[in-house]
Amino acid sequence: MDTNKNRKRVIYLFLGFLGFMLSCTLVSRGIYASRMPQIKTGKPVMQRLKHKLELPGVLEKKSSEIMSSRCPVYGQPGMRIEEIDVKASDKVKKGDVLFRVNLEDVRKSLRKLEKTACEASQEKEDIKEQERLSDSEWERKKIQVRKRGQEDIQSARQEQNILVKRQKKQYLQAKKDLEKYPSWEQYFSEEALQSEQYQELQREAGKADASAEKKSEFENFVIRFRAATRKEWESGQQALQKLELEAHDSWMEAVESRINTLEKLRREKKRELEDMQRQNSNQEKGLQKQSEIIRQAREEMGLYQKLLQEDGKVRCDMEGTVQEVRLGAGDLMSEGAVMVLTEVSDWWQFKAVLPAEQKKYIDRDLPVDLVFEDGQMIWEQMEIDRIQRTKAGDYRIVVDVKGKLAVRRVGGNVCCRDIQIGRAGIYFQMETGNSGYV
Amino acid sequence: MNHKLLRIFLDIILLLLAVQVCMPVALTVFASLKSDWELTDSLLPILYQTEEKVHWRLLPAYPTMKNYVHLIFYTPQFFTVFWNSVKMTALILLGQAAVAVPAGWAFARFSFPGKKILLLLYTVLMLMPFQITMLPSYLIMNRLGLMNTQASVIIPAVFSTFPVFITYRGFLAIPVEVIEAARVDGAGEFTIFLHIGIPLGMSGILSAFVLGFLEYWNMMEQPLAFIRDKSLWPMSLYLPEIGGNLAGSALAAAVVILIPAWFVFLLGRDYLEQGIAVSGMKE
C-alpha cells in the first residue's frame, strides 16, 4: 500500500514537473517573442514609372530677406572719424555716405605717403645709378679678375712643367745609369784585372811547372773572389734600380701635382667670379623692393586723394543694411572694420507645383532644366534647392537661379530628365494602411 | 568484535565509494547555484587556457537562483530541446512496447524454426556498439529519405534488440502451468499474452522501459550522426553547445535534465531490481 502510495506520489510529482516545464516553455517563448522586433509583410504592388517629369512653373524674384551676407567696411588706420552718417539697421544703397573722416588727417597721411614714395623713388634711382656704375665697374672687374686668373694659371702651369721636366730628367738619367751598368762578366773581368793578388796567383798558376798546390790555391781564390765580386756587383745594380724607381715615382708625382694644382687654381678663379655675380644680383633685389614700396604708396595715395575729393566722405558701394556700427565720431580708425553691412541682392527663383504622387521620384539636389519660351531658352543643370509641402497636400519645387540674367516674371517648365528608380520606385500598401518601399 | 570492525571498515569503504559516485552530481547541483563571477573565477584557467590551477569550492559563496531564472525564462531553445528529448524518448518507448514486448513473448513462449539462431543474433546485435551499425543505419535512413529527421533516430531505436532480450527473460519466469491453465480455460493466445503475460511479466517490461529511458534520454551518437538541424536535437546534444560564458546556465540545464531520469528511476526502481533478478534466474 505504502509502495503504491509512494508510486502514485512520484507519478503526480513527475506529471507536475512536466506541467511546470510546459508552462515555463510558454512563458519563455512569450518573453522571447516580446523582445523580437515586429515584422510585418505585405504584397508588393507594381507601379508604372516615369523617366521624365515636366512641370509648369514661374520664374520670379525671390524675397531679399532670405539671402544676405556680411560685408565689413574698413577705413584707413590712423585717421580720425569726423562723423558717422548712418546707424544700425539703416538701409543704404550704392553711393550713400556712411561716415566722414578728418580731412587734416587725410592730408597728413597723404603727405606722409608722398614722402615715402619720393624716398623710395630716390632710393631706386640711387640703386639704378649704382647699378649703372657697378655694371661697368663690374665688367671691368670681371675682365680684370679673369685676366689675372689666366695669368696665375699660366704661371702655375709653367712652374709645374719645370718641376715635371726636372723629375723626368732625373728619371731618364737613372735609367741610363742602369742601362750602362756593366754585366756581371764585364764587372768580374775588370775587378780581376785590378786585383794584384788575383793577377799574381793567376801568373803563378799559369806557369808550366806550377804545382798542384798553386793551382788549387788559385782556384780557391777565384771562387772566393767571384763570390765577393758578385755581391758587390748585385748591390751596385740594386742601388741603381732603386734610384730609377724613385726617380720614376717622383716624376709621376710631379705630373699629378701639376694636374691638381691647375685644377685647384681654376676652381678658385671661378668662385671669385661667382662671388662677384652674387653681389650684383643683390642690387637687383633692392630695386624690386623699392618699386613695390612706390606702388603701394601710390595706391594708398589714390585712395586718400579720392577721399579728399569727396571731402572726407566714405560712401557705400553696394545695397544693404547697416548691421553694426563699431566706431563713433572722434574715434581713431584701426585695422578692424568701422561698420558691418548686410548685403542684399536680387535673387530669382523658379517655382513649380509637384503632385503628391510624383513626390517619390524627386529629391533635393536633383539636376533639372528650366525651359522658357517654348524651348527657345533653356537653362540647363540647375538644381532643386527645396521641396516644400503646401497646405493643399501637394509640394512645391523651388529652384534658385544664380548667375543668370533675369529681368521679369516669366512662365516656363522644369524638366527632370534623369529620374533614378530608387527606393521609392516600387511601393506597396497593406491593410493597416502602412506602406513600404523596395 | 572482529566482525563488527570488519563491518565498520566495509561500511566506510562503501561510503567512500558512494561519495565518489555521488560527488559529480553534488558538484553539479551546488555549482548551478553559483553566480557568474564565481564560476568564471573558478573556471578561468579552463575557459581561457591559462596556466593557473582550477580552484573549486563545493558550496557556493553567494548562492543564487539566477542561473535557473535565466534558463527557464530567457532560454526558449532549452525547452525546444527538452521537448525533443521527451518526444523522442516517449515515442521510442511506446514503439518498443508495441514491438519488443510481443517479440519477447514470442521468443519465451513459442517454438519455431531458427529460434535459437535468431536469439543468438539478437544477443550479438545487442552487444554491438552503435559505431559498428552506424554506417548501415545511415545508408538505410538516407535511402528512406529520413536523414535530418527525428524518425531516423526513433525508428532504429524502436527495433532495438535489448528490450526484446529483457522482456524475454521476464516472460520466461512466468510458470508454464499458469499459461496452460488459461489455455485449458479456453483463452486464446492473444488473451493469454494480454491478461497473463503482460501483468506477470511487468517487471521485465518495466525494467526494459527504465533502462531504455535512461539510454535514450542520454543518447548522443545517434542524433549527432543522423540529425543536422539543431532545432531537432535532444537535450544531450544541447548541453555541449552552451558556451563557457554561460557555464551557470549549462549547470542548471544539467540539473534539470537529471530530474526526469530521477523520477523514472524512483518509479521503476523496484521493477528494475526485479527485472535484473529475474533475468539472472535459471529455469
XYZ file of C-alpha atoms in Angstrom, chain A residues 54-380:
327
model
C 7.943 68.082 -66.767
C 6.161 70.528 -64.524
C 4.944 74.037 -65.312
C 6.055 76.895 -63.106
C 7.051 80.546 -62.949
C 10.308 82.471 -62.597
C 10.030 85.287 -60.103
C 12.120 87.472 -57.882
C 12.885 85.974 -54.549
C 12.325 87.692 -51.249
C 15.509 89.546 -50.310
C 15.162 88.833 -46.680
C 16.299 85.302 -47.046
C 19.716 85.630 -48.582
C 22.287 88.046 -47.228
C 25.971 88.219 -46.434
C 28.025 90.302 -44.102
C 30.259 92.981 -45.578
C 32.571 94.768 -43.227
C 33.578 98.339 -44.141
C 37.164 99.209 -43.347
C 38.646 102.655 -43.030
C 42.258 103.850 -43.158
C 44.121 103.096 -39.947
C 45.388 106.154 -38.124
C 42.657 108.558 -39.289
C 40.020 110.068 -37.101
C 36.326 109.717 -37.794
C 34.658 113.068 -38.092
C 31.082 111.923 -38.280
C 29.026 108.748 -38.662
C 26.097 109.324 -41.007
C 24.251 106.041 -40.515
C 23.174 103.882 -37.643
C 22.422 100.211 -37.194
C 19.502 98.804 -39.225
C 19.578 101.730 -41.700
C 19.062 100.676 -45.280
C 21.709 102.006 -47.591
C 22.247 101.871 -51.306
C 25.205 102.419 -53.540
C 26.654 105.927 -53.182
C 25.219 106.702 -49.740
C 27.599 108.351 -47.301
C 28.463 106.062 -44.422
C 30.873 108.244 -42.454
C 33.317 111.129 -42.826
C 36.941 111.255 -41.890
C 39.003 114.207 -40.698
C 40.417 115.998 -43.743
C 43.511 117.113 -41.916
C 44.339 113.506 -41.117
C 43.796 112.663 -44.744
C 46.150 115.375 -45.881
C 48.702 114.364 -43.295
C 48.575 110.785 -44.406
C 48.778 111.892 -47.992
C 51.861 113.935 -47.337
C 53.426 111.068 -45.492
C 52.749 108.786 -48.374
C 54.109 111.234 -50.857
C 57.276 111.480 -48.822
C 57.533 107.716 -48.680
C 57.041 107.492 -52.392
C 59.677 110.138 -53.001
C 62.187 108.471 -50.787
C 61.557 105.152 -52.368
C 61.906 106.729 -55.768
C 65.184 108.330 -54.772
C 66.443 105.102 -53.374
C 65.521 103.412 -56.554
C 67.397 105.957 -58.613
C 70.431 105.581 -56.409
C 70.350 101.885 -56.809
C 69.989 102.291 -60.539
C 72.876 104.688 -60.663
C 74.878 102.365 -58.543
C 73.912 99.612 -60.847
C 74.958 101.556 -63.881
C 78.273 102.334 -62.286
C 78.649 98.973 -60.902
C 77.750 97.467 -64.241
C 80.726 98.984 -65.939
C 82.789 98.551 -62.842
C 81.680 95.040 -62.661
C 82.533 94.420 -66.254
C 85.934 95.880 -65.737
C 86.465 93.963 -62.613
C 85.288 90.827 -64.290
C 87.790 91.252 -67.096
C 90.487 92.038 -64.591
C 89.763 89.044 -62.485
C 89.541 86.836 -65.495
C 92.851 88.095 -66.858
C 94.552 87.742 -63.550
C 93.213 84.287 -63.216
C 94.511 83.297 -66.583
C 97.929 84.698 -65.764
C 98.044 82.865 -62.493
C 97.070 79.663 -64.177
C 99.677 80.186 -66.860
C 102.492 80.838 -64.429
C 101.442 77.927 -62.295
C 101.420 75.738 -65.373
C 104.926 76.824 -66.294
C 106.179 76.200 -62.813
C 104.662 72.782 -62.697
C 106.014 71.952 -66.118
C 109.509 72.790 -64.971
C 109.154 70.549 -61.969
C 107.851 67.745 -64.068
C 110.621 68.129 -66.568
C 113.209 68.047 -63.841
C 111.841 64.865 -62.429
C 111.665 63.334 -65.823
C 115.223 64.196 -66.482
C 116.324 62.593 -63.260
C 114.410 59.507 -64.108
C 115.929 59.271 -67.555
C 119.374 59.718 -66.066
C 118.788 56.974 -63.558
C 117.528 54.743 -66.295
C 120.559 55.470 -68.399
C 122.886 54.714 -65.491
C 121.163 51.423 -65.012
C 121.489 50.546 -68.655
C 125.114 51.470 -68.595
C 125.879 49.327 -65.626
C 128.261 46.544 -66.763
C 127.180 42.992 -66.941
C 128.454 40.504 -64.461
C 131.232 39.102 -66.678
C 132.482 42.500 -67.552
C 132.448 43.598 -63.950
C 134.307 40.500 -62.847
C 136.903 40.876 -65.539
C 137.534 44.474 -64.572
C 137.831 43.651 -60.920
C 140.049 40.750 -61.616
C 142.352 42.922 -63.714
C 142.530 45.436 -60.955
C 143.252 42.880 -58.242
C 147.017 42.332 -57.883
C 146.621 39.251 -55.809
C 144.438 37.744 -58.480
C 146.946 38.575 -61.152
C 149.827 37.182 -59.187
C 148.092 33.966 -58.328
C 146.960 33.608 -61.886
C 150.560 34.054 -63.057
C 151.830 31.526 -60.575
C 149.199 29.016 -61.514
C 149.687 29.645 -65.204
C 153.347 28.643 -65.177
C 154.250 25.411 -66.833
C 155.858 23.987 -63.758
C 153.237 25.239 -61.394
C 152.489 22.836 -58.646
C 149.086 21.445 -57.969
C 149.103 23.276 -54.750
C 149.485 26.588 -56.501
C 146.750 25.723 -58.950
C 144.456 24.703 -56.165
C 145.213 27.867 -54.257
C 144.356 29.929 -57.329
C 141.110 28.059 -57.892
C 140.055 28.604 -54.291
C 140.978 32.246 -54.559
C 138.953 32.586 -57.720
C 135.908 31.087 -56.015
C 136.170 33.446 -53.098
C 136.915 36.388 -55.312
C 133.937 35.650 -57.549
C 131.617 35.446 -54.581
C 132.786 38.751 -53.158
C 132.726 40.454 -56.500
C 129.294 39.081 -57.247
C 127.957 40.621 -54.066
C 129.379 43.993 -54.961
C 128.008 43.830 -58.457
C 124.494 42.933 -57.274
C 124.420 45.657 -54.650
C 125.530 48.171 -57.257
C 122.815 47.056 -59.623
C 120.166 47.154 -56.926
C 121.139 50.668 -55.923
C 120.741 51.851 -59.481
C 117.391 50.113 -59.845
C 116.220 51.744 -56.663
C 117.278 55.126 -57.886
C 115.460 54.562 -61.141
C 112.239 53.606 -59.337
C 112.426 56.592 -57.057
C 113.037 58.901 -59.961
C 110.075 57.404 -61.797
C 107.793 57.855 -58.763
C 108.913 61.419 -58.337
C 108.237 62.123 -61.956
C 104.699 60.689 -61.688
C 104.044 62.635 -58.522
C 105.122 65.788 -60.236
C 102.702 65.112 -63.088
C 99.809 64.507 -60.704
C 100.704 67.536 -58.671
C 100.625 69.628 -61.800
C 97.126 68.449 -62.664
C 95.796 69.032 -59.122
C 97.402 72.429 -58.754
C 95.997 73.710 -62.018
C 92.530 72.330 -61.253
C 92.508 73.929 -57.857
C 93.532 77.231 -59.264
C 90.849 77.127 -61.920
C 88.166 76.460 -59.278
C 89.373 79.350 -57.164
C 89.151 81.765 -60.031
C 85.696 80.529 -60.942
C 84.482 81.048 -57.378
C 85.828 84.552 -57.421
C 83.800 85.349 -60.475
C 80.659 83.848 -58.961
C 81.025 85.932 -55.820
C 81.140 88.997 -57.915
C 77.964 87.980 -59.722
C 76.116 87.400 -56.467
C 76.860 90.883 -55.297
C 75.359 92.168 -58.476
C 72.046 90.275 -58.052
C 71.553 91.622 -54.519
C 71.368 95.013 -56.006
C 68.524 93.875 -58.253
C 66.533 92.692 -55.249
C 66.895 96.063 -53.684
C 65.410 97.634 -56.796
C 62.388 95.396 -56.714
C 61.739 96.202 -53.117
C 61.775 99.930 -53.710
C 59.482 99.543 -56.709
C 56.987 97.686 -54.563
C 57.072 100.381 -51.901
C 56.399 103.026 -54.506
C 53.494 101.089 -55.941
C 51.832 100.584 -52.576
C 52.322 104.189 -51.637
C 50.748 105.348 -54.898
C 47.808 103.030 -54.368
C 47.125 104.424 -50.949
C 47.648 107.916 -52.180
C 44.955 107.268 -54.753
C 42.536 106.342 -52.003
C 43.371 109.369 -49.954
C 43.080 111.674 -52.920
C 39.689 110.254 -53.620
C 38.751 110.891 -50.043
C 39.933 114.471 -50.346
C 37.895 114.948 -53.452
C 34.895 113.637 -51.590
C 35.610 115.952 -48.658
C 36.398 113.004 -46.473
C 33.164 111.136 -47.175
C 33.239 107.366 -47.301
C 30.432 106.097 -49.487
C 28.710 102.771 -49.667
C 29.436 100.697 -52.790
C 26.559 98.218 -52.510
C 22.969 97.928 -51.445
C 22.341 96.620 -47.983
C 21.516 97.260 -44.380
C 23.776 98.588 -41.693
C 24.046 95.745 -39.259
C 26.580 97.132 -36.805
C 28.494 100.379 -36.249
C 31.661 99.706 -34.324
C 33.219 103.187 -34.026
C 31.844 106.633 -33.277
C 32.668 110.250 -34.120
C 36.097 111.211 -32.862
C 37.394 107.623 -32.759
C 40.641 106.680 -34.390
C 40.356 104.084 -37.092
C 42.378 100.920 -36.617
C 42.870 97.670 -38.524
C 39.332 96.469 -37.699
C 36.078 97.366 -39.511
C 34.306 100.632 -38.871
C 30.899 99.084 -39.514
C 29.297 95.955 -40.925
C 26.711 95.932 -43.690
C 24.408 93.187 -44.725
C 24.387 92.747 -48.450
C 21.103 92.231 -50.176
C 21.000 91.090 -53.683
C 18.279 90.238 -56.042
C 17.677 86.552 -56.308
C 15.429 84.867 -58.764
C 13.818 81.518 -58.285
C 11.683 79.146 -60.262
C 8.677 77.617 -58.542
C 6.633 74.717 -59.773
C 3.915 72.560 -58.257
C 4.691 68.897 -57.740
C 1.785 66.496 -57.325
C 1.985 64.323 -54.238
C 2.045 61.027 -56.111
C 5.107 62.113 -58.018
C 6.995 63.270 -54.961
C 8.782 59.954 -54.603
C 10.623 60.428 -57.900
C 12.046 63.761 -56.860
C 14.801 64.530 -54.393
C 16.588 67.659 -53.372
C 19.678 68.434 -55.463
C 18.187 66.578 -58.427
C 19.568 68.164 -61.626
C 16.825 69.817 -63.674
C 16.497 72.006 -66.759
C 14.414 75.187 -66.910
C 12.746 75.695 -70.254
C 11.241 79.042 -71.287
C 9.524 80.397 -74.372
C 8.675 77.006 -75.803
C 12.158 75.720 -75.664
C 13.901 78.722 -77.111
C 15.654 79.481 -73.855
C 16.902 76.601 -71.746
C 18.841 76.866 -68.532
C 20.459 73.507 -68.004
